[in-house]
Short mmCIF file of N, CA and C in Angstrom, two decimals:
data_model
loop_
_atom_site.label_atom_id
_atom_site.label_comp_id
_atom_site.label_asym_id
_atom_site.label_seq_id
_atom_site.Cartn_x
_atom_site.Cartn_y
_atom_site.Cartn_z
N MET A 67 26.66 -48.37 -51.39
CA MET A 67 25.30 -48.73 -51.77
C MET A 67 24.36 -48.17 -50.72
N ILE A 68 23.27 -47.58 -51.21
CA ILE A 68 22.23 -47.13 -50.29
C ILE A 68 20.94 -47.87 -50.63
N GLU A 69 20.09 -47.99 -49.63
CA GLU A 69 18.84 -48.73 -49.79
C GLU A 69 17.70 -47.93 -49.18
N ARG A 70 16.52 -48.17 -49.69
CA ARG A 70 15.30 -47.59 -49.12
C ARG A 70 14.21 -48.65 -49.21
N THR A 71 13.60 -48.97 -48.10
CA THR A 71 12.51 -49.93 -48.07
C THR A 71 11.20 -49.18 -48.23
N ALA A 72 10.29 -49.79 -48.98
CA ALA A 72 8.96 -49.20 -49.19
C ALA A 72 7.93 -50.32 -49.16
N VAL A 73 6.73 -49.98 -48.73
CA VAL A 73 5.63 -50.93 -48.69
C VAL A 73 4.65 -50.55 -49.81
N ILE A 74 4.26 -51.54 -50.60
CA ILE A 74 3.39 -51.31 -51.74
C ILE A 74 2.00 -50.90 -51.25
N ALA A 75 1.55 -49.71 -51.65
CA ALA A 75 0.27 -49.19 -51.18
C ALA A 75 -0.89 -49.46 -52.13
N SER A 76 -0.62 -49.63 -53.42
CA SER A 76 -1.71 -49.87 -54.36
C SER A 76 -2.42 -51.17 -54.01
N THR A 77 -3.74 -51.11 -53.97
CA THR A 77 -4.52 -52.26 -53.53
C THR A 77 -4.37 -53.46 -54.46
N ALA A 78 -4.03 -53.22 -55.71
CA ALA A 78 -3.82 -54.32 -56.66
C ALA A 78 -2.35 -54.70 -56.78
N GLY A 79 -1.51 -54.15 -55.90
CA GLY A 79 -0.09 -54.48 -55.93
C GLY A 79 0.67 -53.68 -56.97
N LEU A 80 1.84 -54.16 -57.31
CA LEU A 80 2.69 -53.46 -58.27
C LEU A 80 2.27 -53.89 -59.68
N HIS A 81 1.11 -53.39 -60.10
CA HIS A 81 0.55 -53.74 -61.41
C HIS A 81 0.91 -52.66 -62.43
N ALA A 82 0.24 -52.65 -63.55
CA ALA A 82 0.63 -51.81 -64.69
C ALA A 82 0.76 -50.32 -64.36
N ARG A 83 -0.22 -49.72 -63.71
CA ARG A 83 -0.17 -48.28 -63.47
C ARG A 83 1.01 -47.88 -62.59
N PRO A 84 1.15 -48.43 -61.38
CA PRO A 84 2.30 -48.01 -60.57
C PRO A 84 3.63 -48.47 -61.17
N ALA A 85 3.65 -49.61 -61.84
CA ALA A 85 4.89 -50.07 -62.47
C ALA A 85 5.31 -49.12 -63.57
N ALA A 86 4.35 -48.64 -64.36
CA ALA A 86 4.67 -47.68 -65.42
C ALA A 86 5.20 -46.37 -64.85
N LEU A 87 4.55 -45.88 -63.79
CA LEU A 87 5.00 -44.64 -63.15
C LEU A 87 6.41 -44.79 -62.59
N LEU A 88 6.65 -45.92 -61.93
CA LEU A 88 7.96 -46.16 -61.34
C LEU A 88 9.03 -46.28 -62.42
N ALA A 89 8.74 -47.05 -63.46
CA ALA A 89 9.72 -47.26 -64.53
C ALA A 89 10.03 -45.95 -65.26
N GLU A 90 9.01 -45.16 -65.53
CA GLU A 90 9.23 -43.89 -66.21
C GLU A 90 10.08 -42.95 -65.36
N THR A 91 9.74 -42.85 -64.08
CA THR A 91 10.49 -41.98 -63.18
C THR A 91 11.93 -42.46 -63.02
N ALA A 92 12.10 -43.77 -62.82
CA ALA A 92 13.45 -44.34 -62.67
C ALA A 92 14.28 -44.12 -63.94
N GLY A 93 13.63 -44.21 -65.10
CA GLY A 93 14.33 -44.00 -66.36
C GLY A 93 14.78 -42.57 -66.55
N ASP A 94 14.09 -41.63 -65.91
CA ASP A 94 14.45 -40.22 -66.02
C ASP A 94 15.57 -39.83 -65.06
N LEU A 95 15.89 -40.69 -64.11
CA LEU A 95 16.94 -40.39 -63.13
C LEU A 95 18.31 -40.66 -63.72
N ASP A 96 19.31 -40.02 -63.15
CA ASP A 96 20.69 -40.22 -63.60
C ASP A 96 21.40 -41.32 -62.82
N VAL A 97 20.65 -42.17 -62.15
CA VAL A 97 21.24 -43.26 -61.37
C VAL A 97 20.55 -44.57 -61.72
N GLU A 98 21.27 -45.65 -61.56
CA GLU A 98 20.68 -46.97 -61.76
C GLU A 98 20.13 -47.45 -60.43
N VAL A 99 18.87 -47.88 -60.47
CA VAL A 99 18.19 -48.34 -59.25
C VAL A 99 17.63 -49.72 -59.52
N THR A 100 17.77 -50.61 -58.54
CA THR A 100 17.17 -51.92 -58.62
C THR A 100 16.11 -52.05 -57.52
N ILE A 101 15.24 -53.05 -57.70
CA ILE A 101 14.17 -53.29 -56.73
C ILE A 101 14.01 -54.79 -56.56
N ALA A 102 13.74 -55.19 -55.32
CA ALA A 102 13.50 -56.60 -55.01
C ALA A 102 12.65 -56.68 -53.75
N ARG A 103 12.04 -57.83 -53.55
CA ARG A 103 11.34 -58.05 -52.28
C ARG A 103 12.37 -58.01 -51.15
N VAL A 104 11.93 -57.53 -50.00
CA VAL A 104 12.80 -57.53 -48.83
C VAL A 104 13.21 -58.96 -48.52
N GLY A 105 14.47 -59.16 -48.28
CA GLY A 105 14.99 -60.47 -47.93
C GLY A 105 15.49 -61.29 -49.11
N GLU A 106 15.22 -60.85 -50.33
CA GLU A 106 15.72 -61.58 -51.49
C GLU A 106 17.18 -61.21 -51.74
N PRO A 107 17.95 -62.13 -52.30
CA PRO A 107 19.35 -61.83 -52.59
C PRO A 107 19.49 -60.75 -53.65
N LEU A 108 20.63 -60.09 -53.66
CA LEU A 108 20.89 -59.03 -54.62
C LEU A 108 20.70 -59.48 -56.06
N ASP A 109 21.04 -60.72 -56.36
CA ASP A 109 20.93 -61.17 -57.74
C ASP A 109 19.48 -61.41 -58.19
N GLU A 110 18.53 -61.29 -57.27
CA GLU A 110 17.11 -61.42 -57.61
C GLU A 110 16.49 -60.06 -57.94
N ALA A 111 17.24 -58.99 -57.73
CA ALA A 111 16.73 -57.64 -57.98
C ALA A 111 16.61 -57.39 -59.48
N VAL A 112 15.64 -56.53 -59.84
CA VAL A 112 15.44 -56.16 -61.23
C VAL A 112 15.62 -54.66 -61.37
N ASP A 113 15.85 -54.22 -62.61
CA ASP A 113 16.01 -52.79 -62.87
C ASP A 113 14.68 -52.08 -62.65
N ALA A 114 14.72 -50.98 -61.91
CA ALA A 114 13.51 -50.23 -61.61
C ALA A 114 12.97 -49.48 -62.82
N ASP A 115 13.76 -49.36 -63.88
CA ASP A 115 13.28 -48.64 -65.06
C ASP A 115 12.68 -49.56 -66.12
N SER A 116 12.45 -50.84 -65.78
CA SER A 116 11.85 -51.80 -66.70
C SER A 116 10.46 -52.20 -66.20
N MET A 117 9.43 -51.71 -66.88
CA MET A 117 8.07 -52.00 -66.46
C MET A 117 7.79 -53.51 -66.44
N LEU A 118 8.23 -54.21 -67.46
CA LEU A 118 8.00 -55.65 -67.50
C LEU A 118 8.69 -56.38 -66.36
N SER A 119 9.91 -55.97 -66.05
CA SER A 119 10.64 -56.59 -64.93
C SER A 119 9.92 -56.30 -63.62
N LEU A 120 9.44 -55.08 -63.45
CA LEU A 120 8.72 -54.73 -62.23
C LEU A 120 7.47 -55.58 -62.06
N MET A 121 6.72 -55.75 -63.12
CA MET A 121 5.50 -56.54 -63.04
C MET A 121 5.80 -58.02 -62.82
N SER A 122 6.95 -58.48 -63.32
CA SER A 122 7.31 -59.90 -63.14
C SER A 122 7.62 -60.24 -61.69
N LEU A 123 7.88 -59.23 -60.86
CA LEU A 123 8.13 -59.48 -59.45
C LEU A 123 6.89 -60.03 -58.75
N GLY A 124 5.70 -59.65 -59.24
CA GLY A 124 4.46 -60.13 -58.64
C GLY A 124 4.25 -59.63 -57.22
N VAL A 125 4.67 -58.42 -56.94
CA VAL A 125 4.57 -57.87 -55.60
C VAL A 125 3.13 -57.44 -55.32
N GLU A 126 2.61 -57.87 -54.18
CA GLU A 126 1.23 -57.61 -53.79
C GLU A 126 1.14 -56.41 -52.83
N HIS A 127 -0.09 -55.94 -52.67
CA HIS A 127 -0.39 -54.87 -51.72
C HIS A 127 0.13 -55.25 -50.33
N GLY A 128 0.79 -54.31 -49.67
CA GLY A 128 1.28 -54.54 -48.32
C GLY A 128 2.65 -55.20 -48.23
N GLU A 129 3.18 -55.68 -49.35
CA GLU A 129 4.51 -56.30 -49.33
C GLU A 129 5.58 -55.22 -49.31
N ALA A 130 6.69 -55.54 -48.68
CA ALA A 130 7.82 -54.62 -48.62
C ALA A 130 8.84 -54.95 -49.70
N VAL A 131 9.35 -53.91 -50.32
CA VAL A 131 10.41 -54.05 -51.32
C VAL A 131 11.56 -53.14 -50.91
N VAL A 132 12.72 -53.43 -51.48
CA VAL A 132 13.88 -52.60 -51.21
C VAL A 132 14.40 -52.05 -52.53
N LEU A 133 14.60 -50.74 -52.54
CA LEU A 133 15.20 -50.04 -53.66
C LEU A 133 16.67 -49.86 -53.34
N ARG A 134 17.55 -50.13 -54.32
CA ARG A 134 18.99 -50.02 -54.07
C ARG A 134 19.67 -49.29 -55.22
N THR A 135 20.72 -48.56 -54.87
CA THR A 135 21.58 -47.93 -55.86
C THR A 135 23.01 -47.90 -55.34
N GLU A 136 23.95 -47.95 -56.25
CA GLU A 136 25.36 -47.86 -55.89
C GLU A 136 25.79 -46.42 -55.66
N ASP A 137 24.98 -45.46 -56.10
CA ASP A 137 25.30 -44.03 -56.00
C ASP A 137 24.95 -43.53 -54.60
N ASP A 138 25.95 -43.31 -53.78
CA ASP A 138 25.73 -42.90 -52.40
C ASP A 138 25.11 -41.51 -52.28
N ALA A 139 25.04 -40.78 -53.37
CA ALA A 139 24.46 -39.43 -53.35
C ALA A 139 23.03 -39.43 -53.88
N ALA A 140 22.43 -40.59 -54.03
CA ALA A 140 21.11 -40.69 -54.66
C ALA A 140 19.97 -40.89 -53.68
N THR A 141 20.12 -40.43 -52.48
CA THR A 141 19.06 -40.60 -51.47
C THR A 141 17.75 -40.01 -51.95
N GLU A 142 17.77 -38.82 -52.52
CA GLU A 142 16.54 -38.18 -52.98
C GLU A 142 15.89 -38.98 -54.10
N ALA A 143 16.69 -39.57 -54.97
CA ALA A 143 16.14 -40.41 -56.05
C ALA A 143 15.38 -41.59 -55.47
N LEU A 144 15.95 -42.24 -54.45
CA LEU A 144 15.27 -43.37 -53.82
C LEU A 144 14.00 -42.92 -53.12
N GLU A 145 14.02 -41.75 -52.50
CA GLU A 145 12.84 -41.22 -51.84
C GLU A 145 11.72 -40.95 -52.85
N THR A 146 12.08 -40.42 -54.00
CA THR A 146 11.10 -40.15 -55.05
C THR A 146 10.44 -41.45 -55.50
N LEU A 147 11.23 -42.47 -55.73
CA LEU A 147 10.69 -43.76 -56.16
C LEU A 147 9.86 -44.42 -55.06
N ALA A 148 10.31 -44.30 -53.83
CA ALA A 148 9.57 -44.87 -52.70
C ALA A 148 8.20 -44.22 -52.56
N ARG A 149 8.11 -42.91 -52.80
CA ARG A 149 6.82 -42.22 -52.71
C ARG A 149 5.83 -42.79 -53.73
N ILE A 150 6.32 -43.15 -54.91
CA ILE A 150 5.44 -43.75 -55.92
C ILE A 150 4.89 -45.07 -55.40
N LEU A 151 5.77 -45.89 -54.83
CA LEU A 151 5.35 -47.20 -54.33
C LEU A 151 4.42 -47.09 -53.12
N GLU A 152 4.60 -46.05 -52.32
CA GLU A 152 3.83 -45.88 -51.09
C GLU A 152 2.54 -45.08 -51.29
N THR A 153 2.18 -44.87 -52.56
CA THR A 153 0.94 -44.19 -52.92
C THR A 153 -0.02 -45.20 -53.52
N ASN A 154 -1.28 -45.16 -53.10
CA ASN A 154 -2.28 -46.05 -53.67
C ASN A 154 -2.77 -45.47 -54.99
N HIS A 155 -2.35 -46.06 -56.09
CA HIS A 155 -2.72 -45.58 -57.42
C HIS A 155 -4.05 -46.19 -57.89
N ASP A 156 -4.72 -46.90 -57.01
CA ASP A 156 -6.00 -47.53 -57.34
C ASP A 156 -7.18 -46.78 -56.72
N ALA A 157 -6.89 -45.74 -55.97
CA ALA A 157 -7.97 -45.00 -55.28
C ALA A 157 -8.67 -44.05 -56.21
#
């Protein structure tokens, strides 16, 4: 399992626009990725390709989340998703 931590940059948090971008991008990847707040148990993670699940996390601006995948060769996939989260889509 590999992980990548990212801090939510959008001023309105992980709302519709960044959640849609993240879900669409995650859905296009050949790996399964989950996301959760830092420090939450693995069973609290949701699928990164589900916009509704992403929005249900209620993650705010400045909060840290962790992206995880079982595919040890998916570092670039996690980096791609982290870049979406670390971009302010409200500017």
